[in-house]
Backbone as JSON Lines, residues from 0, in Angstrom:
{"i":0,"aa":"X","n":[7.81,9.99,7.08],"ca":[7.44,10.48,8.39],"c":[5.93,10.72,8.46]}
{"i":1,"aa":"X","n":[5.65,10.95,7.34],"ca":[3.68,11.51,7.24],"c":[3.32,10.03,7.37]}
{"i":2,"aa":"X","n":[3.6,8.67,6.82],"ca":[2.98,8.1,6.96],"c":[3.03,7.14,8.61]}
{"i":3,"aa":"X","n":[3.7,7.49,9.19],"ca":[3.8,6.74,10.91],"c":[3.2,7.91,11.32]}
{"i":4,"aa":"X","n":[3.05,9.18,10.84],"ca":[2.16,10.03,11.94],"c":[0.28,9.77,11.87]}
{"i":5,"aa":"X","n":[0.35,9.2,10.21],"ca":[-1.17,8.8,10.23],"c":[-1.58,7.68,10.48]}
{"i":6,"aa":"X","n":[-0.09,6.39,10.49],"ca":[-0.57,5.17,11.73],"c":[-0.69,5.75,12.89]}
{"i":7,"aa":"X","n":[-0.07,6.37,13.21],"ca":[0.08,6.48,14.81],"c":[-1.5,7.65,15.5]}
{"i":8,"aa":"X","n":[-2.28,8.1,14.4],"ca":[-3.76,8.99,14.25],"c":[-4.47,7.64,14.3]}
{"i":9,"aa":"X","n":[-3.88,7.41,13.37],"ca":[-5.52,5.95,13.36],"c":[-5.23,4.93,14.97]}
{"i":10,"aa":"X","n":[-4.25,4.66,14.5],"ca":[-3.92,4.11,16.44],"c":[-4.83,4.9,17.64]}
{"i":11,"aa":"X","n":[-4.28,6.04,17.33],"ca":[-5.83,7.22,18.65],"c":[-6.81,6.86,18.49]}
{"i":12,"aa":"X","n":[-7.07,7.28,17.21],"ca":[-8.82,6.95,17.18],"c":[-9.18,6.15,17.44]}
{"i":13,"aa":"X","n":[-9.11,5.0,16.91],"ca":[-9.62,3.87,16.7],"c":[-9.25,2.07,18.21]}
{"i":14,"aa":"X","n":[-7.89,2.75,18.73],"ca":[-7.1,2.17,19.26],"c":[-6.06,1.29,18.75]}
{"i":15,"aa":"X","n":[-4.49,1.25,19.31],"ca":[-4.17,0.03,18.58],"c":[-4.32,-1.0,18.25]}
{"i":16,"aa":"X","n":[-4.91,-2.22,19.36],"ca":[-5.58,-3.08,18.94],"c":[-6.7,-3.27,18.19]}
{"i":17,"aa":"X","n":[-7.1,-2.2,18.0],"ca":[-8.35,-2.7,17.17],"c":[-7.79,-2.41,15.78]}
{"i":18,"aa":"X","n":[-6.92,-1.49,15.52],"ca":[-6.07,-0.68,14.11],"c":[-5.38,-2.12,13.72]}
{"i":19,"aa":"X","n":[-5.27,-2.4,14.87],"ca":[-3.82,-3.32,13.98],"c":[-4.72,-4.94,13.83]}
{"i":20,"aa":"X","n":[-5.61,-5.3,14.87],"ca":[-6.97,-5.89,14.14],"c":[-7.52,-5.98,12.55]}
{"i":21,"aa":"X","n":[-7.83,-4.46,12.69],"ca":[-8.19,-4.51,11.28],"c":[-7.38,-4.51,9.89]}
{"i":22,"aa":"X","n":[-6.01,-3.81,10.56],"ca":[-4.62,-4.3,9.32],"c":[-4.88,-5.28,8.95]}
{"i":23,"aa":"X","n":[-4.98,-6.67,9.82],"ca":[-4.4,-7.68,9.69],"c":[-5.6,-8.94,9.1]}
{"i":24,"aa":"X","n":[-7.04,-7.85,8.57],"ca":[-7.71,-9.16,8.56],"c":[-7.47,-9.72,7.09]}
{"i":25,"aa":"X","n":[-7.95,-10.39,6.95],"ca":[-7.56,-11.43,6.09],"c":[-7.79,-10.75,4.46]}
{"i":26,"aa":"X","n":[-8.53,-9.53,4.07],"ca":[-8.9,-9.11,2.86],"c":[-7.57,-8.45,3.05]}
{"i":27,"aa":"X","n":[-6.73,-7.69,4.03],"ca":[-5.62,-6.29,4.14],"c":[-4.57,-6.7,4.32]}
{"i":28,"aa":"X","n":[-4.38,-8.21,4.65],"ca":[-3.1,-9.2,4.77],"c":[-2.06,-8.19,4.25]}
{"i":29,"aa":"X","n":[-1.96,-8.61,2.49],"ca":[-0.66,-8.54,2.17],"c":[-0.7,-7.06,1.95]}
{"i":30,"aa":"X","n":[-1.8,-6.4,1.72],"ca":[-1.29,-5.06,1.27],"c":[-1.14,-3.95,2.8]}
{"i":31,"aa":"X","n":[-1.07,-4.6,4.02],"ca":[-0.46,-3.85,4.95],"c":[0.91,-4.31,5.16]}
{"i":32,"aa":"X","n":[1.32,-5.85,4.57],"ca":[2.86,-6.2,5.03],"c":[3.27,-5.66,3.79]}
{"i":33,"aa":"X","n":[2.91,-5.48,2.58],"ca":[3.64,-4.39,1.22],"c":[3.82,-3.07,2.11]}
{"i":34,"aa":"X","n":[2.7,-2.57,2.93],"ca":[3.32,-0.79,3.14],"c":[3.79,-1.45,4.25]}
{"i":35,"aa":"X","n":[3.86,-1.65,5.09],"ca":[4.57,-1.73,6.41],"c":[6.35,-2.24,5.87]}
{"i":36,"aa":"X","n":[6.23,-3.12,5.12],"ca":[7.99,-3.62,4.72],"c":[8.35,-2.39,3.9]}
{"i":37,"aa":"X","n":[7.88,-2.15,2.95],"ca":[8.49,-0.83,2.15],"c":[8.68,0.24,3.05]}
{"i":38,"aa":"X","n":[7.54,0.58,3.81],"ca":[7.89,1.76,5.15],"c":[9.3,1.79,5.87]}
{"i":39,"aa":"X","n":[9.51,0.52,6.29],"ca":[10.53,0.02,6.96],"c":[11.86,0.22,6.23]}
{"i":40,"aa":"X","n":[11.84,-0.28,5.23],"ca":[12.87,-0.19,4.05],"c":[13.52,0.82,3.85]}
{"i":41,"aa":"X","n":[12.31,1.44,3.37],"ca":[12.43,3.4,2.9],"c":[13.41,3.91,3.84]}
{"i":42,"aa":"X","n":[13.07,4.15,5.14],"ca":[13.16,4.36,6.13],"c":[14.61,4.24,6.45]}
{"i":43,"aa":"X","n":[14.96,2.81,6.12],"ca":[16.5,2.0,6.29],"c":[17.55,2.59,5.03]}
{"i":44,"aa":"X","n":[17.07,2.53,3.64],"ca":[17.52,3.59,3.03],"c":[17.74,4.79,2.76]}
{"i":45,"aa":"X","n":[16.59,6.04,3.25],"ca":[16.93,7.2,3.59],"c":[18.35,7.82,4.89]}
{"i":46,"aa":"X","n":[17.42,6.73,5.83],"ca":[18.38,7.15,6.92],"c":[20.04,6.67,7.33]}
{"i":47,"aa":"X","n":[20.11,5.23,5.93],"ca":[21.35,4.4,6.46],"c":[22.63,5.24,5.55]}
{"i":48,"aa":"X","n":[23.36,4.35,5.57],"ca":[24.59,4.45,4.44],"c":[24.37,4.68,3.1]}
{"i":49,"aa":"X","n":[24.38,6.22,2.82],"ca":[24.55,6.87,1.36],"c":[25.31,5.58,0.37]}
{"i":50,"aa":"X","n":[24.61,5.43,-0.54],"ca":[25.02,4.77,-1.77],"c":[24.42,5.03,-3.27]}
{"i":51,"aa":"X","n":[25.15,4.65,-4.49],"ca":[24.78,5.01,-5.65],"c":[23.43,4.63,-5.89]}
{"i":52,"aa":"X","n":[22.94,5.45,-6.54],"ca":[21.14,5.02,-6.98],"c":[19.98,5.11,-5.72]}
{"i":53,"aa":"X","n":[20.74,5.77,-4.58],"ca":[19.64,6.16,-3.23],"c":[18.68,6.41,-3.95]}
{"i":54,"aa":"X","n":[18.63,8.17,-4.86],"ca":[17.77,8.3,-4.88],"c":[16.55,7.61,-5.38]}
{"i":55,"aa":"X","n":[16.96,6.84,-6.72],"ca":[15.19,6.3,-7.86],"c":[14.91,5.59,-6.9]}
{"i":56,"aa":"X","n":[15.84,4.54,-5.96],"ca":[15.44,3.42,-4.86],"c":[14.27,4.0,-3.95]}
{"i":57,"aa":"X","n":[14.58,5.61,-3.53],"ca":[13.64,5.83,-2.54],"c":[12.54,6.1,-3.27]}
{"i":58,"aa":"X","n":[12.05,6.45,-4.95],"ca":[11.35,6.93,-5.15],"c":[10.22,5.69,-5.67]}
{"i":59,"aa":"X","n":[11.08,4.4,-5.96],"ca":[10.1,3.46,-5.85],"c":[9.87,3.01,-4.81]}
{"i":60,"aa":"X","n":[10.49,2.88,-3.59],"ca":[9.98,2.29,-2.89],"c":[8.56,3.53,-2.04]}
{"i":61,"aa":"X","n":[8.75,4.57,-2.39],"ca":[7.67,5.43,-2.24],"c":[5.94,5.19,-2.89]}
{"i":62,"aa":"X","n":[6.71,4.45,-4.18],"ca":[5.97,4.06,-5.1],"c":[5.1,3.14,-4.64]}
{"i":63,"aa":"X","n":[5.62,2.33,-3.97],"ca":[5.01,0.88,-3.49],"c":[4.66,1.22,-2.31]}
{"i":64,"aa":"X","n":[5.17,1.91,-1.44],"ca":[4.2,2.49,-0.42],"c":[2.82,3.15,-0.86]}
{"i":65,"aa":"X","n":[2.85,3.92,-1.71],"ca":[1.46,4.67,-2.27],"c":[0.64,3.49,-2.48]}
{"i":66,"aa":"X","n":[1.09,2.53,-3.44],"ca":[0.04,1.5,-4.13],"c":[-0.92,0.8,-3.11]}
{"i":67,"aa":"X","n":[0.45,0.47,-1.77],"ca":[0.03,-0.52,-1.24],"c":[-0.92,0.28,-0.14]}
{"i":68,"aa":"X","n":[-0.92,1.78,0.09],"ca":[-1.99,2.13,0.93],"c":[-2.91,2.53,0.49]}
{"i":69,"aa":"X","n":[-3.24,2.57,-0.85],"ca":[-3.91,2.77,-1.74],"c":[-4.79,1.3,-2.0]}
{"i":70,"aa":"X","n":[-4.23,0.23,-2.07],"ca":[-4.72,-0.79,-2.03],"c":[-5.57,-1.14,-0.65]}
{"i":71,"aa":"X","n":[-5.01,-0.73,0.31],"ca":[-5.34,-1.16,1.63],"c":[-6.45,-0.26,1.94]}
{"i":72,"aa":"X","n":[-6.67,0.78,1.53],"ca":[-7.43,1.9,1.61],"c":[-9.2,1.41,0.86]}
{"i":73,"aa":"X","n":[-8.82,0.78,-0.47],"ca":[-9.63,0.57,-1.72],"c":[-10.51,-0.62,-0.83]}
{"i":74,"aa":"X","n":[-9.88,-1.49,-0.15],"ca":[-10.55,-2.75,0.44],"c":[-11.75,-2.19,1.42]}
{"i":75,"aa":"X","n":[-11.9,-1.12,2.06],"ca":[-12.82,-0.65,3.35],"c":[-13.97,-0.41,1.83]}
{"i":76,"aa":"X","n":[-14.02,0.09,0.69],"ca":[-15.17,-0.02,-0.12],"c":[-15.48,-1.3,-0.68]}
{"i":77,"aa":"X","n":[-17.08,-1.44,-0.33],"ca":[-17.13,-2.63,-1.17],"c":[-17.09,-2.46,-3.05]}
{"i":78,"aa":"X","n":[-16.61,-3.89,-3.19],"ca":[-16.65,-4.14,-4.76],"c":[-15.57,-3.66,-5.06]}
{"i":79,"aa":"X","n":[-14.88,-2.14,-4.48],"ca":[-13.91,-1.46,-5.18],"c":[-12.81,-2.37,-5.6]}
{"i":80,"aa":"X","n":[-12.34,-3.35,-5.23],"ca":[-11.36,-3.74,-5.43],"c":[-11.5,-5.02,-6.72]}
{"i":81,"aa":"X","n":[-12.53,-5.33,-7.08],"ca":[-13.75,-5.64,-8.29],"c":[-13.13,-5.02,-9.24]}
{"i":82,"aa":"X","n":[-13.96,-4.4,-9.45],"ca":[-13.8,-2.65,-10.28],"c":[-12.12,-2.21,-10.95]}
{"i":83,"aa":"X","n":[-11.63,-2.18,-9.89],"ca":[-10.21,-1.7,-10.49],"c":[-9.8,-3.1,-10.94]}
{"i":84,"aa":"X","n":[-9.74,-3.91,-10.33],"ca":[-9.31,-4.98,-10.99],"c":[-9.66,-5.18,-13.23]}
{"i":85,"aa":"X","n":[-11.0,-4.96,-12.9],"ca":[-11.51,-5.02,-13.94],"c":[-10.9,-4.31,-15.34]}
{"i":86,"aa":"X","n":[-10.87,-2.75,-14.48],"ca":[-10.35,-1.51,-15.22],"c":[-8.96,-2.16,-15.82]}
{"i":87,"aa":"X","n":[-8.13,-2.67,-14.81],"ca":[-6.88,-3.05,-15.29],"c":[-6.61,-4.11,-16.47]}
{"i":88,"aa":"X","n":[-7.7,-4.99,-16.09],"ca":[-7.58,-6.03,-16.7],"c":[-8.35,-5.58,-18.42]}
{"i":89,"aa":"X","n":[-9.22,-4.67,-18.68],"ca":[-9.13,-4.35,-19.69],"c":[-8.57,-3.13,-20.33]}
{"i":90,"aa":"X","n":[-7.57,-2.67,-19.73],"ca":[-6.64,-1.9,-20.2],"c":[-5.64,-2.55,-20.61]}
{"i":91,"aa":"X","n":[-5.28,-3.62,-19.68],"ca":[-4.2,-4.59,-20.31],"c":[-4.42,-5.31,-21.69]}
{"i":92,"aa":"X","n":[-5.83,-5.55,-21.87],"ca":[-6.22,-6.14,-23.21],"c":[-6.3,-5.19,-24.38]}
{"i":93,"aa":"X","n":[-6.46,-4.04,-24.2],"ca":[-6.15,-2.67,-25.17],"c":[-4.2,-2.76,-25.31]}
{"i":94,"aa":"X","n":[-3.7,-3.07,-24.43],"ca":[-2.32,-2.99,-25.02],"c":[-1.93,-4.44,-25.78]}
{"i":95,"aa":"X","n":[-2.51,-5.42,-25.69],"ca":[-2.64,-6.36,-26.25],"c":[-3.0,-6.4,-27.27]}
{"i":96,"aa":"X","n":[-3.94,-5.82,-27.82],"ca":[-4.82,-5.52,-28.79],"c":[-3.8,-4.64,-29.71]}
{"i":97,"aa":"X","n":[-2.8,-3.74,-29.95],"ca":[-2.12,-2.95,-30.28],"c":[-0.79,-3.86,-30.73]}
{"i":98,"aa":"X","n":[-0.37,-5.0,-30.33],"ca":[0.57,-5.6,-30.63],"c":[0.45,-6.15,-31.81]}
């Protein structure tokens, strides 16, 4: 629910067309259709038909909501998305390195 109340803030400010403009440009592509489908999802699982394993389901798909506005967030800085890349990619070689 927090996160459609802070689309629906940035929508004010900024307007929708221009919000959903800038979702959609070409650096924020996929990491607004990652939070927007997981949003959706979440959403469809919290609110639908109780079933086994609801809960970890909602807590990753929470998960992937964070990343992906987190990702989408990281793109308005430049380089940032450089940078972490980097970070990752030699952290991954430290667990490599350990094998």
């Amino acid at each position: 629910l927090g996160n459609i109340i802070s689309l629906s803030g940035s929508f004010f400010l900024s307007g929708p067309r221009a919000q959903v403009h800038k979702m959609f440009h070409p650096t924020r592509r996929i990491a607004t259709c990652v939070y927007l489908g997981s949003l959706v999802v979440t959403l469809g699982v919290a609110f639908g038909k109780t079933f086994r394993g609801q809960g970890p389901l909602l807590l990753v798909l929470m998960g992937l909501q964070y990343c992906a506005i987190a990702w989408y967030c990281i793109s308005y800085i430049p380089f940032a998305r450089q940078v972490i890349r980097r970070c990752f990619g030699r952290l991954a070689s430290q667990f490599e390195e350990l094998d």
